[in-house]
XYZ file of N, CA and C in Angstrom:
789
model
N 15.245 0.126 -3.146
C 16.942 0.643 -3.554
C 17.129 0.762 -4.420
N 18.134 1.738 -4.201
C 18.720 2.489 -5.515
C 19.259 2.101 -6.943
N 19.196 2.015 -7.788
C 19.461 1.474 -9.334
C 20.502 0.707 -9.056
N 21.592 1.477 -8.162
C 22.785 1.243 -8.793
C 23.374 0.318 -7.367
N 22.575 -0.022 -6.336
C 22.929 -0.658 -5.281
C 22.606 -2.578 -6.044
N 21.377 -2.446 -6.603
C 20.810 -3.627 -6.453
C 21.789 -4.595 -6.912
N 21.787 -5.690 -6.234
C 22.802 -6.999 -6.436
C 23.964 -6.903 -6.020
N 23.713 -5.639 -5.227
C 25.440 -5.362 -4.477
C 25.310 -5.326 -2.700
N 24.140 -4.819 -1.952
C 24.097 -4.722 -1.210
C 23.125 -5.430 -0.396
N 22.366 -6.899 -0.887
C 21.596 -7.097 0.160
C 22.165 -7.248 2.021
N 22.900 -8.546 1.411
C 23.498 -8.461 2.964
C 23.191 -7.617 3.932
N 23.780 -6.418 3.064
C 23.790 -5.003 4.423
C 22.334 -4.955 4.509
N 21.556 -4.938 3.152
C 20.433 -4.505 3.982
C 19.531 -5.396 5.144
N 20.098 -6.769 5.000
C 18.915 -7.535 6.171
C 20.049 -7.583 7.462
N 21.138 -7.009 7.498
C 21.803 -6.583 8.793
C 20.911 -5.305 9.663
N 21.274 -4.479 8.401
C 20.036 -3.340 8.723
C 18.551 -3.876 9.484
N 18.204 -4.594 8.265
C 16.354 -4.946 8.966
C 16.570 -5.629 10.154
N 17.657 -6.238 10.031
C 17.735 -7.174 11.999
C 17.740 -6.489 12.722
N 19.101 -5.313 12.910
C 19.267 -4.686 13.285
C 17.607 -3.523 14.267
N 17.043 -3.383 13.364
C 16.147 -2.519 13.469
C 14.598 -3.126 13.833
N 14.596 -4.465 13.962
C 14.017 -4.872 14.508
C 13.664 -5.342 15.506
N 14.664 -5.208 16.162
C 15.513 -5.322 17.500
C 15.619 -4.462 18.126
N 15.959 -3.477 17.613
C 16.234 -2.249 18.674
C 15.283 -0.662 18.214
N 14.022 -1.211 16.979
C 13.099 -0.358 16.293
C 13.774 0.763 16.113
N 15.190 0.973 15.464
C 15.611 1.955 14.767
C 17.087 1.612 14.237
N 17.535 3.172 13.489
C 18.658 2.306 12.547
C 19.865 3.878 13.231
N 20.976 3.355 12.975
C 22.071 4.274 13.565
C 21.976 4.796 12.270
N 23.042 5.815 12.520
C 23.235 7.063 11.645
C 23.946 6.595 9.881
N 24.761 5.765 10.316
C 25.607 5.046 9.127
C 24.641 4.264 8.514
N 23.683 3.176 9.077
C 23.022 2.028 8.332
C 22.083 2.873 7.653
N 21.579 4.266 8.665
C 20.260 5.237 7.847
C 20.604 5.358 6.463
N 22.088 6.276 6.517
C 22.828 6.938 5.170
C 23.043 5.400 4.065
N 22.958 4.762 4.459
C 23.618 3.396 3.477
C 22.420 3.248 3.007
N 21.238 3.248 3.254
C 19.804 3.078 2.418
C 19.119 4.210 1.774
N 18.379 3.553 0.924
C 17.373 4.300 0.304
C 16.698 5.112 1.423
N 16.450 6.622 1.147
C 15.274 7.202 2.486
C 14.251 6.900 2.625
N 13.342 6.385 1.081
C 12.220 6.191 1.188
C 11.819 5.237 1.365
N 12.443 4.102 1.827
C 12.873 2.912 2.368
C 12.553 2.821 4.246
N 13.942 3.703 4.554
C 13.796 4.053 5.957
C 12.226 4.779 6.492
N 11.995 5.858 5.903
C 10.989 6.258 6.272
C 9.362 5.069 6.450
N 9.359 4.067 5.386
C 8.770 3.379 5.265
C 8.710 2.564 6.390
N 9.819 1.841 6.576
C 10.066 1.257 8.127
C 9.372 1.754 9.034
N 10.173 3.310 9.397
C 9.581 3.480 10.354
C 8.203 3.959 10.805
N 7.176 4.140 9.678
C 6.352 3.858 9.848
C 5.755 2.736 10.087
N 5.716 1.651 9.896
C 5.630 0.072 9.877
C 5.713 -0.269 11.224
N 7.257 0.324 11.995
C 6.948 -0.423 13.238
C 5.830 -0.057 14.128
N 5.183 0.969 13.607
C 3.958 1.128 15.096
C 2.389 0.289 14.428
N 3.235 -0.410 13.133
C 1.651 -1.284 12.931
C 1.998 -2.633 12.544
N 2.954 -3.282 12.134
C 2.817 -4.637 12.244
C 4.276 -5.598 12.606
N 3.496 -6.952 13.060
C 4.708 -7.536 13.604
C 6.152 -7.695 12.196
N 7.045 -7.724 11.631
C 7.751 -7.604 11.002
C 7.620 -9.248 10.268
N 7.924 -10.314 11.449
C 7.358 -11.697 11.251
C 6.529 -12.745 10.923
N 5.220 -11.768 10.943
C 3.957 -12.202 10.505
C 3.721 -12.070 8.971
N 2.107 -11.854 9.142
C 2.104 -11.629 7.563
C 0.387 -10.512 7.435
N 0.953 -9.698 6.411
C -0.036 -8.791 6.403
C -1.729 -9.404 6.466
N -2.671 -8.631 6.748
C -4.162 -9.052 6.281
C -4.812 -8.980 4.461
N -4.135 -9.498 3.833
C -4.948 -9.331 2.652
C -5.664 -10.024 1.413
N -6.717 -9.771 2.559
C -7.843 -10.628 2.152
C -8.898 -9.754 0.591
N -9.047 -10.498 -0.318
C -9.696 -9.042 -1.219
C -10.712 -8.729 -1.274
N -11.673 -7.746 -1.464
C -12.755 -7.382 -1.405
C -14.035 -7.812 -2.077
N -15.421 -7.557 -1.300
C -15.681 -8.441 -2.002
C -16.131 -8.253 -3.626
N -16.877 -9.428 -3.870
C -16.902 -9.251 -5.460
C -17.642 -7.916 -6.184
N -18.537 -7.838 -5.906
C -19.228 -6.519 -5.799
C -18.260 -5.080 -5.691
N -17.520 -5.110 -4.705
C -17.248 -3.974 -4.713
C -15.597 -4.379 -5.823
N -14.911 -5.155 -6.055
C -14.424 -5.150 -7.079
C -14.857 -4.179 -8.318
N -15.862 -5.053 -8.787
C -16.542 -5.197 -9.933
C -17.197 -3.505 -10.485
N -17.829 -2.978 -8.882
C -17.560 -1.698 -9.125
C -16.739 -0.696 -9.674
N -15.255 -1.101 -9.034
C -14.146 -0.360 -9.146
C -13.655 -0.786 -10.831
N -13.721 -2.257 -11.380
C -13.329 -2.318 -12.360
C -14.311 -1.634 -13.348
N -15.514 -1.553 -13.223
C -16.162 -0.267 -14.479
C -15.842 1.042 -14.086
N -15.233 1.091 -13.196
C -14.762 3.051 -13.011
C -13.730 3.032 -13.478
N -13.128 1.818 -13.641
C -12.069 1.816 -13.915
C -11.399 1.200 -15.345
N -12.478 1.387 -16.255
C -12.968 0.426 -17.385
C -11.683 1.209 -18.283
N -11.622 2.604 -18.550
C -10.616 2.914 -19.271
C -9.107 2.534 -19.490
N -8.935 3.048 -18.026
C -7.408 2.358 -17.664
C -7.132 0.866 -17.545
N -8.106 -0.080 -17.738
C -8.005 -1.229 -17.628
C -7.956 -1.535 -19.081
N -8.502 -0.753 -20.203
C -8.472 -1.584 -21.441
C -6.960 -0.969 -22.197
N -6.867 0.504 -21.768
C -5.557 0.612 -22.180
C -4.469 -0.091 -21.537
N -4.244 -0.538 -20.511
C -3.314 -1.378 -19.653
C -2.823 -2.920 -20.480
N -4.425 -3.381 -20.641
C -4.224 -4.576 -21.143
C -3.033 -5.092 -21.743
N -2.814 -4.243 -23.042
C -2.333 -4.585 -23.832
C -1.052 -4.402 -23.669
N -0.462 -3.027 -22.744
C 0.856 -3.381 -22.204
C 1.299 -4.286 -20.870
N 0.614 -5.118 -20.707
C 0.856 -6.260 -19.397
C 0.958 -7.370 -20.739
N 0.041 -7.004 -21.400
C 0.276 -8.641 -23.036
C 1.745 -8.276 -23.300
N 2.439 -6.851 -23.861
C 3.440 -6.829 -24.123
C 4.732 -7.052 -23.003
N 4.369 -6.714 -21.772
C 5.590 -6.516 -21.125
C 5.296 -8.179 -20.484
N 4.437 -8.934 -20.434
C 4.718 -10.438 -20.571
C 5.554 -11.323 -21.438
N 5.224 -10.539 -22.882
C 6.257 -11.126 -23.869
C 7.607 -11.278 -23.881
N 7.303 -10.280 -23.610
C 9.078 -9.648 -22.871
C 9.650 -10.204 -21.911
N 8.846 -10.412 -21.281
C 9.588 -11.513 -19.554
C 9.117 -12.220 -20.095
N 8.775 -13.437 -20.877
C 8.424 -14.336 -20.403
C 9.383 -15.403 -20.114
N 8.983 -16.294 -19.307
C 9.983 -17.442 -18.180
C 10.913 -16.871 -17.260
N 10.521 -15.298 -16.920
C 11.066 -15.351 -15.822
C 10.589 -15.066 -14.570
N 9.533 -15.798 -14.650
C 8.855 -15.579 -12.927
C 8.207 -14.156 -12.093
N 8.103 -13.639 -13.081
C 7.629 -12.074 -12.997
C 5.949 -12.076 -13.279
N 5.158 -11.381 -12.416
C 3.967 -11.129 -12.608
C 3.566 -10.060 -12.976
N 3.235 -9.463 -13.828
C 2.761 -7.932 -13.939
C 1.392 -7.736 -13.352
N 1.416 -6.267 -12.550
C 0.145 -5.683 -11.885
C 0.143 -4.589 -12.326
N -1.774 -4.283 -12.317
C -1.957 -3.329 -12.389
C -3.368 -2.719 -11.623
N -3.021 -1.446 -10.881
C -3.526 -1.338 -9.476
C -3.785 0.121 -10.113
N -5.198 0.515 -9.014
C -5.784 1.976 -9.160
C -5.260 2.421 -7.889
N -5.351 3.704 -8.402
C -4.985 5.020 -7.203
C -4.884 5.019 -5.871
N -5.467 3.576 -5.589
C -5.641 3.490 -3.948
C -4.617 2.209 -3.710
N -4.210 1.636 -4.902
C -3.320 -0.038 -4.416
C -4.166 -1.214 -4.553
N -5.571 -0.641 -5.443
C -6.277 -2.334 -5.296
C -5.789 -2.920 -6.484
N -5.351 -4.245 -6.337
C -4.902 -4.914 -7.478
C -6.203 -5.099 -8.541
N -6.046 -4.569 -9.415
C -6.771 -4.436 -10.813
C -6.688 -5.991 -11.928
N -5.302 -6.225 -12.052
C -5.057 -6.977 -13.139
C -4.284 -7.968 -12.600
N -4.046 -8.900 -12.601
C -2.821 -9.863 -12.715
C -1.878 -10.356 -13.907
N -1.197 -10.310 -14.533
C -0.515 -10.907 -15.824
C 0.680 -11.806 -15.772
N 1.274 -12.606 -16.746
C 2.106 -13.341 -16.665
C 2.091 -14.546 -16.632
N 3.204 -15.411 -16.657
C 3.146 -16.928 -17.077
C 2.146 -17.468 -15.559
N 1.708 -18.597 -16.311
C 0.845 -19.166 -14.941
C 1.346 -19.571 -13.221
N 2.800 -19.814 -13.635
C 3.579 -20.134 -12.874
C 4.225 -18.913 -12.027
N 4.293 -17.923 -12.547
C 4.572 -16.569 -11.792
C 3.506 -15.852 -11.282
N 2.391 -16.245 -11.695
C 0.758 -15.452 -10.940
C 0.636 -16.143 -9.752
N 0.795 -17.770 -10.320
C 0.781 -18.753 -8.417
C 1.644 -18.260 -7.801
N 2.959 -18.280 -8.125
C 3.836 -18.093 -7.081
C 3.669 -16.041 -6.059
N 3.167 -15.330 -6.929
C 2.340 -14.208 -6.681
C 1.249 -14.430 -5.667
N 0.584 -15.311 -6.098
C -0.413 -15.666 -5.049
C -0.083 -15.768 -3.978
N 1.283 -16.747 -3.422
C 1.502 -17.164 -2.353
C 2.110 -16.130 -1.524
N 2.617 -15.265 -2.267
C 2.969 -13.751 -1.426
C 1.912 -12.980 -1.175
N 1.008 -13.280 -1.462
C -0.539 -12.445 -1.224
C -1.046 -11.496 -2.118
N -0.493 -11.396 -3.227
C -0.871 -10.712 -4.900
C -2.031 -11.382 -5.219
N -3.627 -10.963 -4.952
C -4.394 -11.240 -5.348
C -5.507 -10.193 -5.483
N -5.840 -10.652 -7.003
C -7.260 -9.407 -7.542
C -8.237 -8.768 -6.836
N -7.948 -7.818 -6.276
C -8.912 -6.994 -5.205
C -8.620 -6.975 -3.603
N -6.851 -7.612 -3.893
C -6.210 -7.465 -2.122
C -5.560 -5.740 -2.423
N -5.278 -5.161 -1.866
C -4.738 -3.981 -1.834
C -3.375 -3.996 -0.986
N -2.596 -3.232 -2.164
C -1.173 -3.556 -1.697
C -0.443 -2.148 -1.401
N -1.347 -0.745 -0.464
C -0.738 0.172 -0.253
C 0.346 -0.324 1.123
N 0.802 0.865 1.498
C 1.443 0.617 2.965
C 1.290 -0.099 4.338
N 0.381 1.048 4.198
C -1.264 0.546 5.243
C -1.643 -1.134 5.200
N -1.814 -1.436 4.697
C -2.127 -2.981 4.355
C -0.773 -4.377 4.040
N -0.052 -3.631 3.504
C 1.023 -4.672 3.333
C 2.347 -4.178 3.655
N 2.443 -2.987 4.149
C 3.810 -2.848 4.836
C 4.658 -2.477 4.120
N 5.851 -2.449 3.931
C 7.071 -1.554 2.666
C 6.883 -2.583 1.559
N 6.129 -1.893 0.411
C 6.312 -2.233 -0.985
C 6.981 -1.585 -1.814
N 6.928 -1.760 -3.191
C 6.983 -0.825 -4.170
C 5.633 -0.088 -4.774
N 4.368 -0.740 -4.494
C 3.266 -0.331 -5.104
C 3.037 1.059 -4.131
N 3.012 0.053 -2.784
C 2.541 1.071 -1.573
C 3.377 2.322 -1.476
N 4.912 2.477 -1.802
C 5.767 3.523 -1.852
C 5.443 4.327 -2.674
N 5.008 3.771 -4.026
C 4.842 4.836 -5.538
C 3.527 5.639 -4.846
N 2.750 5.160 -3.909
C 1.511 5.816 -3.774
C 1.885 7.306 -2.537
N 3.063 7.123 -1.924
C 3.332 8.206 -1.124
C 4.752 8.715 -1.521
N 5.655 8.147 -2.278
C 6.552 9.063 -2.607
C 6.484 9.671 -3.964
N 5.401 9.562 -4.597
C 4.984 9.857 -6.151
C 5.842 9.517 -7.415
N 6.853 8.304 -6.770
C 8.091 8.016 -7.852
C 8.379 6.946 -8.094
N 8.562 6.321 -9.550
C 8.613 5.036 -9.481
C 9.618 4.657 -8.430
N 9.536 3.038 -8.230
C 10.405 2.585 -7.093
C 10.933 1.281 -6.615
N 11.704 0.584 -6.834
C 12.101 -0.608 -6.462
C 12.633 -1.413 -5.113
N 11.726 -2.263 -5.030
C 11.686 -2.853 -3.594
C 12.667 -3.953 -3.309
N 13.765 -4.331 -2.781
C 14.613 -5.386 -3.388
C 14.736 -6.553 -1.733
N 13.931 -7.787 -2.091
C 14.632 -8.308 -0.641
C 14.163 -7.607 0.647
N 15.279 -7.781 1.590
C 15.766 -7.350 3.349
C 14.500 -6.207 2.844
N 14.495 -4.953 1.938
C 13.742 -3.954 1.790
C 12.424 -4.008 2.506
N 11.756 -4.806 1.570
C 10.287 -4.958 2.647
C 10.695 -5.141 3.911
N 9.198 -4.563 4.851
C 9.327 -4.793 5.794
C 9.078 -6.371 6.337
N 8.513 -7.249 5.967
C 7.714 -8.337 5.856
C 8.828 -9.442 5.697
N 9.168 -10.264 6.910
C 10.318 -11.447 6.659
C 10.100 -11.939 5.481
N 8.501 -12.324 5.041
C 8.333 -13.364 4.159
C 8.061 -13.077 2.519
N 8.610 -12.035 2.736
C 8.667 -11.109 1.580
C 10.706 -10.558 1.220
N 11.398 -11.211 1.936
C 12.828 -11.157 2.073
C 13.340 -11.528 0.316
N 12.757 -12.854 -0.072
C 13.155 -13.407 -1.509
C 12.219 -12.973 -2.619
N 11.673 -11.844 -2.306
C 11.115 -11.070 -3.309
C 11.423 -9.888 -3.778
N 11.057 -9.085 -4.982
C 11.672 -8.102 -5.665
C 10.202 -7.283 -6.133
N 10.205 -6.007 -5.576
C 8.715 -5.677 -6.013
C 9.021 -4.047 -7.187
N 8.316 -3.978 -7.864
C 8.627 -2.954 -8.788
C 7.977 -1.989 -9.476
N 7.012 -0.798 -9.362
C 6.010 -0.122 -9.591
C 6.760 1.251 -10.112
N 5.563 2.300 -10.816
C 5.759 3.145 -11.363
C 4.111 3.960 -11.180
N 4.203 4.955 -11.252
C 2.378 5.634 -11.188
C 1.963 5.898 -12.516
N 0.953 5.739 -12.824
C 0.215 6.216 -13.815
C -0.565 7.688 -13.473
N -0.298 8.583 -14.723
C -1.087 9.988 -14.073
C -2.656 10.344 -15.160
N -3.277 10.649 -14.388
C -4.548 11.160 -15.527
C -3.864 12.798 -16.214
N -4.546 13.430 -16.883
C -3.972 14.833 -17.536
C -3.785 15.764 -16.472
N -4.520 15.556 -15.393
C -4.378 16.549 -14.211
C -3.149 16.168 -13.651
N -2.487 15.070 -13.561
C -1.152 14.628 -12.624
C -1.723 14.033 -11.676
N -2.379 13.818 -11.684
C -3.013 12.924 -10.250
C -2.812 11.721 -10.445
N -2.206 10.562 -9.642
C -2.342 9.414 -9.796
C -3.195 8.786 -10.015
N -3.505 7.825 -11.044
C -4.908 7.153 -10.910
C -4.521 5.503 -11.275
N -3.567 5.257 -11.228
C -2.992 3.686 -11.362
C -1.568 3.617 -11.308
N -1.240 2.260 -10.748
C -0.284 2.104 -10.906
C 0.535 0.549 -11.530
N 1.475 0.684 -12.575
C 1.617 -0.483 -13.095
C 3.407 -1.195 -12.245
N 2.991 -2.504 -12.193
C 4.134 -3.433 -11.039
C 4.409 -4.081 -11.425
N 5.692 -4.804 -10.688
C 5.998 -6.193 -11.688
C 6.649 -6.689 -9.949
N 6.450 -8.109 -10.041
C 6.385 -9.033 -8.606
C 7.418 -10.068 -9.072
N 8.883 -10.324 -8.794
C 9.767 -11.403 -9.146
C 10.193 -12.256 -8.029
N 11.002 -12.795 -8.367
C 12.079 -13.498 -6.939
C 13.242 -12.882 -7.778
N 13.675 -12.804 -5.571
C 15.077 -11.932 -4.885
C 16.047 -12.241 -6.576
N 16.077 -13.002 -6.685
C 17.724 -13.658 -7.749
C 17.368 -12.804 -8.959
N 16.270 -12.577 -9.880
C 16.031 -11.989 -10.956
C 15.772 -10.217 -10.993
N 16.377 -9.781 -9.339
C 16.714 -8.050 -9.813
C 17.423 -7.378 -10.506
N 16.884 -6.628 -11.013
C 17.878 -5.741 -12.075
C 16.615 -4.535 -12.128
N 18.012 -3.228 -12.759
C 17.274 -2.138 -12.762
C 16.709 -1.959 -13.616
N 17.044 -2.902 -14.850
C 16.198 -2.627 -16.112
C 14.834 -2.931 -16.311
N 14.012 -4.002 -14.973
C 12.809 -4.273 -14.724
C 12.532 -2.819 -14.337
N 12.930 -1.751 -13.725
C 12.304 -0.400 -13.449
C 12.358 0.103 -14.559
N 12.952 0.490 -15.320
C 13.652 0.783 -16.651
C 11.880 0.439 -17.784
N 11.815 -0.657 -17.265
C 10.426 -1.131 -18.395
C 9.256 -1.122 -17.259
N 9.332 -0.825 -16.432
C 7.796 -0.449 -15.823
C 7.811 1.064 -15.891
N 8.589 1.844 -15.544
C 8.468 3.153 -15.796
C 8.104 3.351 -17.269
N 8.717 3.087 -18.345
C 8.233 2.652 -19.576
C 6.762 3.195 -19.902
N 6.776 1.873 -19.687
C 5.379 1.353 -20.081
C 3.923 2.298 -18.979
N 4.229 2.540 -17.814
C 3.334 3.590 -17.061
C 3.296 4.611 -17.863
N 4.216 5.139 -18.311
C 4.491 6.279 -18.861
C 3.439 6.809 -19.884
N 3.580 5.580 -20.860
C 2.975 5.216 -22.045
C 1.435 5.143 -22.007
N 1.146 4.310 -20.974
C -0.466 4.200 -20.208
C -0.775 5.926 -20.400
N -0.205 5.875 -19.653
C -0.420 7.744 -18.789
C -0.844 8.555 -20.063
N 0.441 8.318 -21.474
C 0.389 9.188 -22.338
C -1.024 9.081 -23.480
N -1.092 7.613 -23.135
C -2.751 7.095 -24.187
C -3.784 7.787 -23.253
N -4.146 7.309 -22.164
C -5.283 8.099 -21.239
C -5.295 10.081 -21.659
N -4.245 10.459 -21.724
C -4.333 12.117 -21.586
C -4.470 12.246 -23.019
N -4.266 11.273 -23.965
C -4.732 11.242 -25.585
C -6.013 11.033 -25.746
N -6.756 9.963 -25.389
C -7.822 9.980 -25.009
C -8.760 10.878 -24.731
N -7.962 11.665 -23.277
C -8.764 12.433 -23.085
C -9.318 13.690 -23.770
N -7.660 14.057 -24.887
C -7.902 15.512 -25.188
C -8.740 15.468 -26.754
N -8.787 14.176 -26.897
C -9.783 13.830 -28.176
C -11.081 14.270 -27.899
N -11.253 13.285 -26.726
C -12.828 13.572 -25.850
C -13.165 15.186 -25.792
N -12.323 16.177 -25.631
C -12.322 17.093 -24.889
C -12.770 17.951 -26.623
N -11.955 17.533 -27.855
C -11.864 17.945 -29.011
C -13.286 17.477 -29.761
N -13.870 16.245 -29.280
C -15.057 16.233 -29.827
C -16.236 16.584 -29.150
N -16.134 16.966 -28.037
C -17.238 18.034 -27.269
C -17.644 19.352 -28.018
N -16.290 19.741 -27.939
C -16.351 21.200 -28.702
C -16.953 21.180 -29.770
N -16.341 20.254 -30.635
C -16.752 20.615 -31.848
C -18.485 20.002 -31.855
N -18.958 19.345 -31.354
C -20.126 19.150 -30.993
C -21.188 20.186 -30.485
N -19.931 21.305 -29.994
C -20.906 22.420 -29.140
C -20.787 23.754 -30.444
N -19.933 23.195 -31.287
C -19.779 24.581 -32.217
C -21.191 23.967 -33.372
N -21.189 22.675 -33.536
C -22.121 22.605 -34.589
C -23.422 22.963 -34.208
N -23.630 22.213 -32.808
C -25.004 22.725 -32.377
C -25.054 24.175 -32.545
N -24.540 25.207 -32.180
C -24.286 26.578 -32.039
C -24.638 27.015 -33.598
N -23.609 26.182 -34.628
C -24.075 27.033 -36.080
C -25.358 26.592 -36.519
N -25.720 25.265 -36.438
C -27.155 24.664 -36.602
C -28.545 25.241 -35.772
N -28.270 26.480 -34.945
C -29.181 27.180 -34.460
C -28.886 29.093 -35.101
N -28.016 28.909 -35.715
C -28.019 29.814 -36.627
C -28.873 29.924 -37.874
N -29.703 31.179 -37.764
C -30.680 31.088 -39.334
C -30.293 31.628 -40.359
N -29.149 31.955 -41.001
C -28.244 32.654 -41.974
C -27.425 31.383 -42.439
N -26.964 31.730 -42.985
C -25.868 30.804 -44.161
C -24.513 30.973 -43.685
N -23.640 30.104 -42.687
C -22.186 30.468 -42.401
C -21.270 29.346 -43.007
N -20.280 29.539 -43.337
C -19.425 29.328 -43.650
C -17.806 29.706 -42.671
N -17.347 28.270 -42.380
C -15.754 28.167 -41.944
C -14.673 27.862 -42.067
N -13.844 28.661 -42.445
C -12.496 28.009 -43.118
C -11.723 28.378 -41.866
N -10.503 27.967 -42.512
C -9.024 27.734 -41.862
C -7.769 28.941 -42.802
N -6.658 29.221 -42.132
C -5.698 29.707 -42.395
C -5.351 30.027 -43.903
N -5.082 28.705 -44.324
C -5.150 28.010 -45.898
C -6.566 28.612 -46.846
N -7.552 28.842 -46.290
C -8.940 29.182 -47.144
C -9.482 27.857 -47.346
N -9.564 26.671 -46.608
C -9.783 25.429 -46.674
C -10.980 25.619 -46.117
N -12.663 25.274 -46.652
C -13.645 25.269 -46.078
C -13.478 24.424 -45.275
N -13.999 24.424 -43.696
C -14.103 23.266 -42.911
C -15.789 23.067 -42.211
N -16.300 24.174 -42.909
C -17.640 23.703 -42.070
C -18.704 24.403 -42.894
N -19.864 23.852 -43.026
C -20.823 24.595 -43.444
C -22.217 24.623 -42.746
N -23.037 25.357 -42.416
C -24.202 24.674 -42.026
C -25.571 24.684 -42.498
N -26.251 23.790 -41.985
C -27.396 23.834 -43.110
C -28.688 24.506 -43.220
N -28.118 25.807 -43.209
C -29.690 26.750 -43.737
C -28.663 27.029 -44.673
N -26.921 26.989 -45.168
C -26.304 27.416 -46.294
C -26.356 26.568 -47.257
N -26.704 25.184 -46.512
C -26.936 24.108 -47.396
C -28.324 24.165 -48.473
N -29.139 24.646 -47.132
C -30.279 24.772 -47.981
C -30.532 25.679 -49.265
N -29.890 26.972 -48.699
C -30.239 28.111 -49.701
C -29.444 27.673 -51.109
N -28.169 27.554 -51.358
C -27.363 26.517 -51.745
C -28.612 25.542 -52.938
N -28.916 25.296 -52.055
C -30.409 24.228 -52.693
C -31.595 24.779 -53.538
N -31.661 25.946 -53.393
C -32.913 26.969 -53.468
C -33.933 26.941 -52.935
N -34.082 26.436 -51.285
C -35.066 25.946 -50.453
C -35.170 27.218 -50.140
N -36.418 27.712 -49.401
C -36.608 29.096 -48.536
C -36.782 28.648 -47.745
N -36.046 29.355 -46.307
C -36.724 29.166 -45.092
C -37.365 30.277 -44.042
C-alpha cells in the first residue's frame, strides 16, 4: 500500500480482492486505485495459490539453516543490535522484527514474546522462506522483486488468513548494490502506519552502511598488509611520508641500518 493510503482504503482493497479471486482479474478502475506492485503480485499469485488456503511454510532443516547462518554471520552480527533497538522503540506494539537473507529465508525474529508467538501463527518461523513463490503477496517477497521498501496492509496480502496483518520490509544492500538481506516487521492490521515503513527503511540503510564500512576497512587493511610485504622485501632502507611531511612508515632494513647493523 502506498503510504498516503494507509488507514484510508482497506475496505476498498477488500472489495477489489474479492472481485479478483472471483473473476481472476481487476477492472481498470480497481487497478488504478491500488499500488501497482500489489496488482502485479496478485496476477502472478493467481496461477500458483488458492487464496483461501495457506502457503507451505515448513522450515528448512537444522543443518541447512546452520549453513546459511554461518554464511550470513556478518549480516546477523550487525543487524542484531538494530533489531534490539527497534524492539525497544516498539515495545508493547505487538510487532515482531525479522531479518532475512537475500532469498527471503528468515534468519532472526525479535520483538515481544507475544508478538513472536503471534507471528508464528501466521507462519513466520526461523528458517522459513517468505519469498512470493513461497508465501504469496507479502512485503518481504515484494522487496526481492521490486528492489524497494514496501508495506503490504491487510487485504493486499494474497492469502485471506493474512488480511488482519501488516507486513513491512526494506532491502539491505552490499557494497556492489546487491540485495543481501531484508529487514522487516510484522504486526496486527490495526497498528498499520507509514512510520513503520520509515523506521524499517532507516534501519536497513544503516545496516547496509555498516556492512559497507566494514568491507572498506577490510580492503584497506589488506592493501596495507600488501604494502608492508612489499616494503619488507626491499633490501634498502625505505621511508614513507604523507603530504604534510609526517613519516608514516619505515621498513625493517632502515631500522636495522640506524641501529648500526650490517645486512
